[in-house]
Amino acid sequence: MYFVSIRVITADVARLVSFYEKATGVAASWATEDFAEIRTSGATLAIASTRTVPLFAPGSARPAENHSVITEFLVDDVDQVYANLTDVVDDFVNEPTTMPWGNRALLFRDPDGNLVNFFTPVTEAAIARHENTTPEHH
């Protein structure tokens, strides 16, 4: 089994895709006006319109109501990324902070209020944990 993507349902696909393109520096791949993907070497962030929800089960997902999931991206230098995001992100939850588990993390909200974490492993243990998942290994 492979974990390949997470899908975010939104009422405004173009707005959310534009935000993630700017935040990640990755151009989206559009399948339809209701579905696009930000593909990274590790996984894909899929962004879909509320119009796609009935294809699965009507009412099964609602946009801008996530209060439990944090979408995370491993970056080479979270402090540099933070400096680059000041014109893109409106809602920083915290500035880069070194966490007890050894990652330097930047937490912010996307335009729908979803939590996003950009992080860089900085301690030896954290670096070892992510040895095969760092961007330079892909």
Tab-separated table of N, CA, C and O in Angstrom:
chain	number	residue	atom	x	y	z
A	1	MET	N	0.838	-1.172	0.000
A	1	MET	CA	0.000	0.000	0.000
A	1	MET	C	0.888	1.242	0.000
A	1	MET	O	1.908	1.276	0.664
A	2	TYR	N	0.471	2.255	-0.751
A	2	TYR	CA	1.190	3.523	-0.800
A	2	TYR	C	0.241	4.648	-0.454
A	2	TYR	O	-0.869	4.714	-0.990
A	3	PHE	N	0.671	5.524	0.454
A	3	PHE	CA	-0.091	6.739	0.716
A	3	PHE	C	0.317	7.723	-0.365
A	3	PHE	O	1.482	8.106	-0.453
A	4	VAL	N	-0.620	8.112	-1.226
A	4	VAL	CA	-0.256	8.910	-2.386
A	4	VAL	C	-0.780	10.337	-2.370
A	4	VAL	O	-0.191	11.214	-2.990
A	5	SER	N	-1.916	10.574	-1.682
A	5	SER	CA	-2.428	11.938	-1.727
A	5	SER	C	-3.404	12.215	-0.595
A	5	SER	O	-3.901	11.299	0.059
A	6	ILE	N	-3.632	13.489	-0.419
A	6	ILE	CA	-4.695	13.975	0.435
A	6	ILE	C	-5.507	14.927	-0.442
A	6	ILE	O	-4.936	15.651	-1.264
A	7	ARG	N	-6.826	14.886	-0.287
A	7	ARG	CA	-7.692	15.735	-1.109
A	7	ARG	C	-8.381	16.756	-0.229
A	7	ARG	O	-8.945	16.417	0.801
A	8	VAL	N	-8.330	17.998	-0.664
A	8	VAL	CA	-9.002	19.080	0.034
A	8	VAL	C	-10.195	19.508	-0.819
A	8	VAL	O	-10.036	19.786	-2.009
A	9	ILE	N	-11.357	19.537	-0.205
A	9	ILE	CA	-12.565	19.997	-0.886
A	9	ILE	C	-12.714	21.492	-0.615
A	9	ILE	O	-12.584	21.944	0.527
A	10	THR	N	-12.985	22.245	-1.662
A	10	THR	CA	-13.097	23.692	-1.532
A	10	THR	C	-14.217	24.232	-2.408
A	10	THR	O	-14.569	23.626	-3.421
A	11	ALA	N	-14.750	25.370	-2.015
A	11	ALA	CA	-15.757	26.052	-2.829
A	11	ALA	C	-15.098	26.878	-3.927
A	11	ALA	O	-15.774	27.324	-4.853
A	12	ASP	N	-13.770	27.090	-3.853
A	12	ASP	CA	-13.056	27.908	-4.836
A	12	ASP	C	-11.733	27.240	-5.197
A	12	ASP	O	-10.683	27.541	-4.618
A	13	VAL	N	-11.795	26.325	-6.152
A	13	VAL	CA	-10.614	25.556	-6.555
A	13	VAL	C	-9.505	26.465	-7.069
A	13	VAL	O	-8.344	26.327	-6.664
A	14	ALA	N	-9.836	27.404	-7.924
A	14	ALA	CA	-8.812	28.276	-8.515
A	14	ALA	C	-8.061	29.052	-7.440
A	14	ALA	O	-6.824	29.162	-7.489
A	15	ARG	N	-8.766	29.573	-6.454
A	15	ARG	CA	-8.125	30.346	-5.388
A	15	ARG	C	-7.178	29.466	-4.571
A	15	ARG	O	-6.039	29.849	-4.304
A	16	LEU	N	-7.647	28.271	-4.200
A	16	LEU	CA	-6.824	27.396	-3.368
A	16	LEU	C	-5.623	26.852	-4.146
A	16	LEU	O	-4.519	26.781	-3.619
A	17	VAL	N	-5.834	26.504	-5.404
A	17	VAL	CA	-4.722	26.029	-6.237
A	17	VAL	C	-3.681	27.130	-6.387
A	17	VAL	O	-2.479	26.889	-6.248
A	18	SER	N	-4.110	28.340	-6.647
A	18	SER	CA	-3.184	29.459	-6.789
A	18	SER	C	-2.373	29.652	-5.514
A	18	SER	O	-1.147	29.855	-5.565
A	19	PHE	N	-3.022	29.559	-4.360
A	19	PHE	CA	-2.322	29.682	-3.084
A	19	PHE	C	-1.247	28.613	-2.946
A	19	PHE	O	-0.099	28.922	-2.623
A	20	TYR	N	-1.599	27.357	-3.193
A	20	TYR	CA	-0.622	26.272	-3.020
A	20	TYR	C	0.488	26.319	-4.062
A	20	TYR	O	1.626	25.946	-3.775
A	21	GLU	N	0.189	26.785	-5.261
A	21	GLU	CA	1.253	26.960	-6.254
A	21	GLU	C	2.272	27.979	-5.757
A	21	GLU	O	3.478	27.750	-5.842
A	22	LYS	N	1.787	29.088	-5.223
A	22	LYS	CA	2.693	30.124	-4.708
A	22	LYS	C	3.438	29.633	-3.475
A	22	LYS	O	4.637	29.870	-3.328
A	23	ALA	N	2.745	28.962	-2.564
A	23	ALA	CA	3.357	28.517	-1.312
A	23	ALA	C	4.409	27.429	-1.531
A	23	ALA	O	5.435	27.408	-0.858
A	24	THR	N	4.146	26.522	-2.483
A	24	THR	CA	5.063	25.392	-2.695
A	24	THR	C	6.037	25.605	-3.844
A	24	THR	O	7.053	24.910	-3.928
A	25	GLY	N	5.723	26.501	-4.754
A	25	GLY	CA	6.544	26.673	-5.943
A	25	GLY	C	6.328	25.573	-6.964
A	25	GLY	O	7.092	25.430	-7.906
A	26	VAL	N	5.252	24.789	-6.799
A	26	VAL	CA	4.939	23.678	-7.701
A	26	VAL	C	3.720	24.063	-8.541
A	26	VAL	O	2.691	24.468	-7.996
A	27	ALA	N	3.825	23.924	-9.854
A	27	ALA	CA	2.696	24.196	-10.741
A	27	ALA	C	1.687	23.066	-10.647
A	27	ALA	O	2.056	21.888	-10.621
A	28	ALA	N	0.436	23.429	-10.614
A	28	ALA	CA	-0.634	22.430	-10.523
A	28	ALA	C	-0.846	21.740	-11.861
A	28	ALA	O	-0.615	22.308	-12.922
A	29	SER	N	-1.310	20.523	-11.757
A	29	SER	CA	-1.740	19.760	-12.921
A	29	SER	C	-3.267	19.704	-12.848
A	29	SER	O	-3.825	19.155	-11.897
A	30	TRP	N	-3.926	20.279	-13.833
A	30	TRP	CA	-5.393	20.367	-13.834
A	30	TRP	C	-5.995	19.229	-14.639
A	30	TRP	O	-5.615	19.005	-15.784
A	31	ALA	N	-6.953	18.511	-14.061
A	31	ALA	CA	-7.682	17.470	-14.777
A	31	ALA	C	-8.963	18.068	-15.360
A	31	ALA	O	-9.315	17.805	-16.512
A	32	THR	N	-9.662	18.846	-14.548
A	32	THR	CA	-10.865	19.572	-14.965
A	32	THR	C	-10.885	20.868	-14.161
A	32	THR	O	-10.047	21.064	-13.277
A	33	GLU	N	-11.866	21.726	-14.409
A	33	GLU	CA	-11.956	22.956	-13.616
A	33	GLU	C	-12.310	22.649	-12.161
A	33	GLU	O	-12.157	23.503	-11.288
A	34	ASP	N	-12.757	21.429	-11.880
A	34	ASP	CA	-13.135	21.020	-10.534
A	34	ASP	C	-12.073	20.193	-9.818
A	34	ASP	O	-12.274	19.782	-8.679
A	35	PHE	N	-10.930	19.945	-10.474
A	35	PHE	CA	-9.937	19.064	-9.852
A	35	PHE	C	-8.536	19.377	-10.365
A	35	PHE	O	-8.286	19.368	-11.566
A	36	ALA	N	-7.625	19.629	-9.413
A	36	ALA	CA	-6.226	19.867	-9.760
A	36	ALA	C	-5.349	19.204	-8.704
A	36	ALA	O	-5.813	18.895	-7.604
A	37	GLU	N	-4.085	18.984	-9.069
A	37	GLU	CA	-3.146	18.351	-8.150
A	37	GLU	C	-1.839	19.122	-8.086
A	37	GLU	O	-1.339	19.581	-9.111
A	38	ILE	N	-1.316	19.244	-6.872
A	38	ILE	CA	0.033	19.750	-6.633
A	38	ILE	C	0.859	18.495	-6.343
A	38	ILE	O	0.719	17.881	-5.290
A	39	ARG	N	1.669	18.085	-7.308
A	39	ARG	CA	2.417	16.830	-7.180
A	39	ARG	C	3.833	17.103	-6.708
A	39	ARG	O	4.574	17.847	-7.346
A	40	THR	N	4.195	16.473	-5.591
A	40	THR	CA	5.568	16.556	-5.101
A	40	THR	C	6.175	15.165	-5.209
A	40	THR	O	5.468	14.195	-5.509
A	41	SER	N	7.453	15.037	-4.922
A	41	SER	CA	8.100	13.736	-5.042
A	41	SER	C	7.588	12.735	-4.016
A	41	SER	O	7.675	11.539	-4.224
A	42	GLY	N	7.040	13.214	-2.895
A	42	GLY	CA	6.586	12.302	-1.857
A	42	GLY	C	5.104	11.976	-1.894
A	42	GLY	O	4.703	10.858	-1.581
A	43	ALA	N	4.289	12.943	-2.265
A	43	ALA	CA	2.839	12.748	-2.269
A	43	ALA	C	2.203	13.873	-3.071
A	43	ALA	O	2.877	14.807	-3.504
A	44	THR	N	0.904	13.784	-3.225
A	44	THR	CA	0.155	14.758	-4.005
A	44	THR	C	-0.907	15.413	-3.143
A	44	THR	O	-1.590	14.747	-2.368
A	45	LEU	N	-1.033	16.727	-3.296
A	45	LEU	CA	-2.131	17.456	-2.686
A	45	LEU	C	-3.162	17.664	-3.781
A	45	LEU	O	-2.924	18.392	-4.744
A	46	ALA	N	-4.292	16.969	-3.654
A	46	ALA	CA	-5.383	17.116	-4.615
A	46	ALA	C	-6.339	18.171	-4.089
A	46	ALA	O	-6.619	18.231	-2.890
A	47	ILE	N	-6.840	18.996	-4.992
A	47	ILE	CA	-7.783	20.054	-4.621
A	47	ILE	C	-8.994	19.896	-5.515
A	47	ILE	O	-8.878	19.910	-6.744
A	48	ALA	N	-10.153	19.715	-4.886
A	48	ALA	CA	-11.365	19.422	-5.654
A	48	ALA	C	-12.511	20.327	-5.230
A	48	ALA	O	-12.619	20.749	-4.077
A	49	SER	N	-13.382	20.561	-6.166
A	49	SER	CA	-14.555	21.400	-5.951
A	49	SER	C	-15.629	20.672	-5.139
A	49	SER	O	-15.718	19.436	-5.161
A	50	THR	N	-16.438	21.449	-4.476
A	50	THR	CA	-17.594	20.884	-3.780
A	50	THR	C	-18.492	20.124	-4.757
A	50	THR	O	-19.210	19.210	-4.348
A	51	ARG	N	-18.423	20.463	-6.044
A	51	ARG	CA	-19.236	19.764	-7.048
A	51	ARG	C	-18.834	18.305	-7.213
A	51	ARG	O	-19.600	17.500	-7.759
A	52	THR	N	-17.625	17.932	-6.736
A	52	THR	CA	-17.189	16.539	-6.862
A	52	THR	C	-17.699	15.661	-5.721
A	52	THR	O	-17.681	14.442	-5.829
A	53	VAL	N	-18.120	16.260	-4.634
A	53	VAL	CA	-18.525	15.491	-3.452
A	53	VAL	C	-19.658	14.506	-3.752
A	53	VAL	O	-19.593	13.342	-3.349
A	54	PRO	N	-20.716	14.900	-4.470
A	54	PRO	CA	-21.797	13.937	-4.746
A	54	PRO	C	-21.358	12.707	-5.544
A	54	PRO	O	-22.036	11.683	-5.515
A	55	LEU	N	-20.221	12.784	-6.232
A	55	LEU	CA	-19.721	11.620	-6.958
A	55	LEU	C	-19.358	10.502	-5.990
A	55	LEU	O	-19.399	9.328	-6.346
A	56	PHE	N	-18.957	10.855	-4.771
A	56	PHE	CA	-18.634	9.878	-3.731
A	56	PHE	C	-19.855	9.582	-2.882
A	56	PHE	O	-20.305	8.456	-2.803
A	57	ALA	N	-20.358	10.596	-2.238
A	57	ALA	CA	-21.545	10.473	-1.394
A	57	ALA	C	-22.006	11.886	-1.053
A	57	ALA	O	-21.254	12.647	-0.440
A	58	PRO	N	-23.216	12.254	-1.428
A	58	PRO	CA	-23.699	13.611	-1.156
A	58	PRO	C	-23.549	13.971	0.325
A	58	PRO	O	-23.864	13.184	1.207
A	59	GLY	N	-22.986	15.175	0.575
A	59	GLY	CA	-22.849	15.669	1.933
A	59	GLY	C	-21.707	15.059	2.739
A	59	GLY	O	-21.554	15.358	3.914
A	60	SER	N	-20.894	14.216	2.119
A	60	SER	CA	-19.841	13.521	2.873
A	60	SER	C	-18.645	14.403	3.213
A	60	SER	O	-17.883	14.084	4.114
A	61	ALA	N	-18.459	15.499	2.513
A	61	ALA	CA	-17.360	16.420	2.795
A	61	ALA	C	-17.869	17.848	2.645
A	61	ALA	O	-18.698	18.128	1.775
A	62	ARG	N	-17.367	18.730	3.520
A	62	ARG	CA	-17.751	20.140	3.479
A	62	ARG	C	-16.483	20.986	3.468
A	62	ARG	O	-15.562	20.723	4.231
A	63	PRO	N	-16.450	22.020	2.636
A	63	PRO	CA	-15.248	22.845	2.548
A	63	PRO	C	-15.056	23.720	3.783
A	63	PRO	O	-16.007	24.056	4.491
A	64	ALA	N	-13.794	24.064	4.030
A	64	ALA	CA	-13.411	25.039	5.054
A	64	ALA	C	-13.900	24.683	6.450
A	64	ALA	O	-14.210	25.552	7.246
A	65	GLU	N	-13.969	23.385	6.768
A	65	GLU	CA	-14.408	22.966	8.101
A	65	GLU	C	-13.410	22.035	8.787
A	65	GLU	O	-13.745	21.397	9.775
A	66	ASN	N	-12.187	21.953	8.281
A	66	ASN	CA	-11.193	21.051	8.859
A	66	ASN	C	-10.643	21.632	10.158
A	66	ASN	O	-10.137	22.743	10.184
A	67	HIS	N	-10.731	20.862	11.220
A	67	HIS	CA	-10.175	21.280	12.512
A	67	HIS	C	-9.306	20.191	13.122
A	67	HIS	O	-9.045	20.218	14.321
A	68	SER	N	-8.880	19.210	12.303
A	68	SER	CA	-8.112	18.113	12.882
A	68	SER	C	-6.919	17.654	12.040
A	68	SER	O	-6.053	16.959	12.560
A	69	VAL	N	-6.839	18.032	10.796
A	69	VAL	CA	-5.765	17.557	9.923
A	69	VAL	C	-4.806	18.702	9.619
A	69	VAL	O	-5.232	19.824	9.348
A	70	ILE	N	-3.509	18.407	9.670
A	70	ILE	CA	-2.479	19.362	9.276
A	70	ILE	C	-1.748	18.762	8.082
A	70	ILE	O	-1.214	17.657	8.162
A	71	THR	N	-1.751	19.458	6.968
A	71	THR	CA	-1.024	19.009	5.787
A	71	THR	C	0.412	19.479	5.930
A	71	THR	O	0.665	20.659	6.183
A	72	GLU	N	1.366	18.526	5.776
A	72	GLU	CA	2.759	18.846	6.057
A	72	GLU	C	3.649	18.679	4.835
A	72	GLU	O	3.505	17.726	4.071
A	73	PHE	N	4.574	19.623	4.703
A	73	PHE	CA	5.547	19.605	3.618
A	73	PHE	C	6.944	19.716	4.214
A	73	PHE	O	7.226	20.630	4.997
A	74	LEU	N	7.820	18.806	3.837
A	74	LEU	CA	9.223	18.846	4.230
A	74	LEU	C	9.947	19.788	3.273
A	74	LEU	O	9.853	19.627	2.048
A	75	VAL	N	10.636	20.782	3.811
A	75	VAL	CA	11.343	21.765	2.987
A	75	VAL	C	12.807	21.821	3.405
A	75	VAL	O	13.164	21.441	4.522
A	76	ASP	N	13.657	22.312	2.511
A	76	ASP	CA	15.098	22.372	2.788
A	76	ASP	C	15.442	23.362	3.898
A	76	ASP	O	16.306	23.097	4.716
A	77	ASP	N	14.790	24.532	3.906
A	77	ASP	CA	15.120	25.586	4.867
A	77	ASP	C	13.859	26.348	5.236
A	77	ASP	O	13.451	27.274	4.542
A	78	VAL	N	13.232	25.938	6.328
A	78	VAL	CA	11.946	26.515	6.710
A	78	VAL	C	12.040	28.014	6.992
A	78	VAL	O	11.105	28.760	6.721
A	79	ASP	N	13.172	28.479	7.505
A	79	ASP	CA	13.307	29.912	7.762
A	79	ASP	C	13.304	30.714	6.464
A	79	ASP	O	12.689	31.780	6.378
A	80	GLN	N	13.968	30.196	5.435
A	80	GLN	CA	13.965	30.868	4.133
A	80	GLN	C	12.573	30.812	3.515
A	80	GLN	O	12.100	31.795	2.949
A	81	VAL	N	11.916	29.670	3.630
A	81	VAL	CA	10.559	29.531	3.094
A	81	VAL	C	9.618	30.522	3.790
A	81	VAL	O	8.799	31.173	3.146
A	82	TYR	N	9.763	30.655	5.092
A	82	TYR	CA	8.947	31.619	5.842
A	82	TYR	C	9.127	33.024	5.282
A	82	TYR	O	8.153	33.742	5.041
A	83	ALA	N	10.362	33.427	5.061
A	83	ALA	CA	10.633	34.752	4.508
A	83	ALA	C	9.958	34.919	3.145
A	83	ALA	O	9.432	35.990	2.834
A	84	ASN	N	9.947	33.847	2.346
A	84	ASN	CA	9.339	33.904	1.016
A	84	ASN	C	7.815	33.898	1.053
A	84	ASN	O	7.171	34.294	0.084
A	85	LEU	N	7.221	33.431	2.146
A	85	LEU	CA	5.761	33.303	2.230
A	85	LEU	C	5.056	34.522	2.808
A	85	LEU	O	3.833	34.572	2.816
A	86	THR	N	5.796	35.499	3.273
A	86	THR	CA	5.148	36.632	3.935
A	86	THR	C	4.165	37.375	3.022
A	86	THR	O	3.210	37.967	3.513
A	87	ASP	N	4.362	37.339	1.725
A	87	ASP	CA	3.430	37.981	0.792
A	87	ASP	C	2.330	37.035	0.318
A	87	ASP	O	1.409	37.455	-0.377
A	88	VAL	N	2.432	35.748	0.669
A	88	VAL	CA	1.485	34.734	0.201
A	88	VAL	C	0.486	34.355	1.291
A	88	VAL	O	-0.707	34.215	1.032
A	89	VAL	N	0.973	34.204	2.509
A	89	VAL	CA	0.159	33.708	3.622
A	89	VAL	C	-0.397	34.880	4.424
A	89	VAL	O	0.339	35.785	4.814
A	90	ASP	N	-1.701	34.839	4.688
A	90	ASP	CA	-2.348	35.868	5.499
A	90	ASP	C	-2.430	35.485	6.973
A	90	ASP	O	-2.562	36.350	7.831
A	91	ASP	N	-2.389	34.178	7.272
A	91	ASP	CA	-2.629	33.715	8.641
A	91	ASP	C	-1.533	32.762	9.105
A	91	ASP	O	-1.647	31.550	8.958
A	92	PHE	N	-0.462	33.335	9.654
A	92	PHE	CA	0.579	32.510	10.264
A	92	PHE	C	0.136	32.146	11.674
A	92	PHE	O	-0.200	33.026	12.464
A	93	VAL	N	0.129	30.858	12.002
A	93	VAL	CA	-0.217	30.395	13.341
A	93	VAL	C	1.004	30.528	14.246
A	93	VAL	O	0.894	30.886	15.410
A	94	ASN	N	2.184	30.227	13.699
A	94	ASN	CA	3.434	30.473	14.410
A	94	ASN	C	4.557	30.701	13.412
A	94	ASN	O	4.480	30.295	12.265
A	95	GLU	N	5.575	31.385	13.860
A	95	GLU	CA	6.790	31.564	13.075
A	95	GLU	C	7.616	30.295	13.235
A	95	GLU	O	7.307	29.456	14.091
A	96	PRO	N	8.673	30.121	12.434
A	96	PRO	CA	9.481	28.910	12.587
A	96	PRO	C	9.915	28.696	14.043
A	96	PRO	O	10.455	29.601	14.673
A	97	THR	N	9.616	27.499	14.528
A	97	THR	CA	9.876	27.122	15.919
A	97	THR	C	10.450	25.712	15.931
A	97	THR	O	9.938	24.837	15.233
A	98	THR	N	11.485	25.491	16.716
A	98	THR	CA	12.043	24.149	16.828
A	98	THR	C	11.216	23.351	17.828
A	98	THR	O	11.074	23.742	18.987
A	99	MET	N	10.645	22.244	17.351
A	99	MET	CA	9.766	21.404	18.150
A	99	MET	C	10.575	20.384	18.959
A	99	MET	O	11.700	20.061	18.590
A	100	PRO	N	9.978	19.860	20.031
A	100	PRO	CA	10.687	18.881	20.868
A	100	PRO	C	11.161	17.645	20.102
A	100	PRO	O	12.121	16.996	20.504
A	101	TRP	N	10.514	17.300	18.996
A	101	TRP	CA	10.889	16.108	18.222
A	101	TRP	C	11.944	16.425	17.167
A	101	TRP	O	12.324	15.568	16.382
A	102	GLY	N	12.448	17.684	17.146
A	102	GLY	CA	13.609	18.001	16.324
A	102	GLY	C	13.344	18.638	14.978
A	102	GLY	O	14.279	18.867	14.217
A	103	ASN	N	12.092	18.937	14.677
A	103	ASN	CA	11.789	19.634	13.431
A	103	ASN	C	11.615	21.121	13.712
A	103	ASN	O	11.019	21.499	14.720
A	104	ARG	N	12.116	21.938	12.811
A	104	ARG	CA	11.839	23.373	12.866
A	104	ARG	C	10.603	23.563	11.994
A	104	ARG	O	10.615	23.247	10.802
A	105	ALA	N	9.520	24.048	12.609
A	105	ALA	CA	8.214	24.034	11.952
A	105	ALA	C	7.611	25.430	11.823
A	105	ALA	O	7.754	26.277	12.707
A	106	LEU	N	6.912	25.622	10.726
A	106	LEU	CA	6.165	26.845	10.440
A	106	LEU	C	4.714	26.438	10.201
A	106	LEU	O	4.432	25.672	9.273
A	107	LEU	N	3.811	26.914	11.013
A	107	LEU	CA	2.403	26.543	10.896
A	107	LEU	C	1.606	27.755	10.426
A	107	LEU	O	1.733	28.856	10.977
A	108	PHE	N	0.781	27.540	9.388
A	108	PHE	CA	-0.058	28.620	8.867
A	108	PHE	C	-1.355	28.032	8.330
A	108	PHE	O	-1.523	26.815	8.255
A	109	ARG	N	-2.287	28.915	7.984
A	109	ARG	CA	-3.573	28.486	7.424
A	109	ARG	C	-3.658	28.874	5.953
A	109	ARG	O	-3.219	29.960	5.564
A	110	ASP	N	-4.237	27.960	5.164
A	110	ASP	CA	-4.496	28.288	3.769
A	110	ASP	C	-5.761	29.157	3.702
A	110	ASP	O	-6.392	29.415	4.738
A	111	PRO	N	-6.158	29.629	2.524
A	111	PRO	CA	-7.316	30.519	2.446
A	111	PRO	C	-8.641	29.913	2.944
A	111	PRO	O	-9.559	30.651	3.290
A	112	ASP	N	-8.736	28.579	3.003
A	112	ASP	CA	-9.937	27.934	3.539
A	112	ASP	C	-9.823	27.664	5.037
A	112	ASP	O	-10.722	27.087	5.635
A	113	GLY	N	-8.707	28.051	5.644
A	113	GLY	CA	-8.518	27.846	7.073
A	113	GLY	C	-7.869	26.524	7.441
A	113	GLY	O	-7.713	26.218	8.627
A	114	ASN	N	-7.484	25.713	6.454
A	114	ASN	CA	-6.801	24.442	6.724
A	114	ASN	C	-5.398	24.706	7.233
A	114	ASN	O	-4.690	25.581	6.721
A	115	LEU	N	-4.969	23.942	8.230
A	115	LEU	CA	-3.621	24.090	8.767
A	115	LEU	C	-2.587	23.447	7.854
A	115	LEU	O	-2.788	22.334	7.353
A	116	VAL	N	-1.483	24.152	7.656
A	116	VAL	CA	-0.380	23.679	6.829
A	116	VAL	C	0.897	23.844	7.642
A	116	VAL	O	1.113	24.883	8.275
A	117	ASN	N	1.739	22.826	7.621
A	117	ASN	CA	3.019	22.855	8.325
A	117	ASN	C	4.140	22.654	7.319
A	117	ASN	O	4.162	21.648	6.615
A	118	PHE	N	5.036	23.624	7.218
A	118	PHE	CA	6.275	23.457	6.478
A	118	PHE	C	7.346	23.235	7.529
A	118	PHE	O	7.431	23.991	8.500
A	119	PHE	N	8.163	22.194	7.360
A	119	PHE	CA	9.155	21.907	8.392
A	119	PHE	C	10.470	21.427	7.798
A	119	PHE	O	10.519	20.917	6.679
A	120	THR	N	11.533	21.610	8.606
A	120	THR	CA	12.868	21.155	8.277
A	120	THR	C	13.425	20.411	9.492
A	120	THR	O	13.431	20.982	10.589
A	121	PRO	N	13.872	19.169	9.327
A	121	PRO	CA	14.523	18.479	10.444
A	121	PRO	C	15.841	19.187	10.786
A	121	PRO	O	16.623	19.491	9.887
A	122	VAL	N	16.069	19.443	12.091
A	122	VAL	CA	17.283	20.169	12.468
A	122	VAL	C	18.154	19.435	13.484
A	122	VAL	O	19.343	19.718	13.576
A	123	THR	N	17.587	18.517	14.247
A	123	THR	CA	18.425	17.757	15.187
A	123	THR	C	18.909	16.489	14.490
A	123	THR	O	18.337	16.051	13.489
A	124	GLU	N	19.951	15.879	15.045
A	124	GLU	CA	20.483	14.642	14.450
A	124	GLU	C	19.404	13.568	14.341
A	124	GLU	O	19.298	12.888	13.319
A	125	ALA	N	18.611	13.406	15.403
A	125	ALA	CA	17.569	12.375	15.404
A	125	ALA	C	16.516	12.660	14.335
A	125	ALA	O	16.084	11.762	13.612
A	126	ALA	N	16.098	13.909	14.216
A	126	ALA	CA	15.088	14.263	13.212
A	126	ALA	C	15.640	14.095	11.802
A	126	ALA	O	14.954	13.602	10.906
A	127	ILE	N	16.885	14.493	11.609
A	127	ILE	CA	17.518	14.334	10.292
A	127	ILE	C	17.594	12.856	9.934
A	127	ILE	O	17.270	12.462	8.811
A	128	ALA	N	17.963	12.014	10.891
A	128	ALA	CA	18.046	10.568	10.641
A	128	ALA	C	16.667	9.995	10.312
A	128	ALA	O	16.541	9.141	9.432
A	129	ARG	N	15.627	10.470	10.994
A	129	ARG	CA	14.261	9.990	10.742
A	129	ARG	C	13.809	10.301	9.319
A	129	ARG	O	13.049	9.560	8.719
A	130	HIS	N	14.275	11.401	8.804
A	130	HIS	CA	13.835	11.843	7.473
A	130	HIS	C	14.906	11.660	6.407
A	130	HIS	O	14.797	12.210	5.319
A	131	GLU	N	15.911	10.858	6.716
A	131	GLU	CA	17.056	10.708	5.820
A	131	GLU	C	16.665	10.380	4.385
A	131	GLU	O	17.220	10.912	3.439
A	132	ASN	N	15.701	9.498	4.192
A	132	ASN	CA	15.314	9.094	2.835
A	132	ASN	C	14.123	9.860	2.288
A	132	ASN	O	13.638	9.564	1.204
A	133	THR	N	13.637	10.852	3.027
A	133	THR	CA	12.479	11.606	2.557
A	133	THR	C	12.778	13.075	2.327
A	133	THR	O	11.901	13.819	1.951
A	134	THR	N	14.026	13.491	2.549
A	134	THR	CA	14.355	14.892	2.330
A	134	THR	C	14.363	15.198	0.843
A	134	THR	O	14.638	14.329	0.008
A	135	PRO	N	14.046	16.455	0.489
A	135	PRO	CA	13.948	16.807	-0.939
A	135	PRO	C	15.181	16.457	-1.761
A	135	PRO	O	15.065	16.049	-2.903
A	136	GLU	N	16.376	16.561	-1.184
A	136	GLU	CA	17.569	16.265	-1.982
A	136	GLU	C	17.727	14.792	-2.307
A	136	GLU	O	18.534	14.416	-3.135
A	137	HIS	N	16.949	13.904	-1.651
A	137	HIS	CA	17.018	12.473	-1.946
A	137	HIS	C	16.031	12.042	-3.027
A	137	HIS	O	15.921	10.887	-3.340
A	138	HIS	N	15.298	12.998	-3.601
A	138	HIS	CA	14.292	12.638	-4.622
A	138	HIS	C	14.580	13.297	-5.929
A	138	HIS	O	15.139	14.265	-6.110
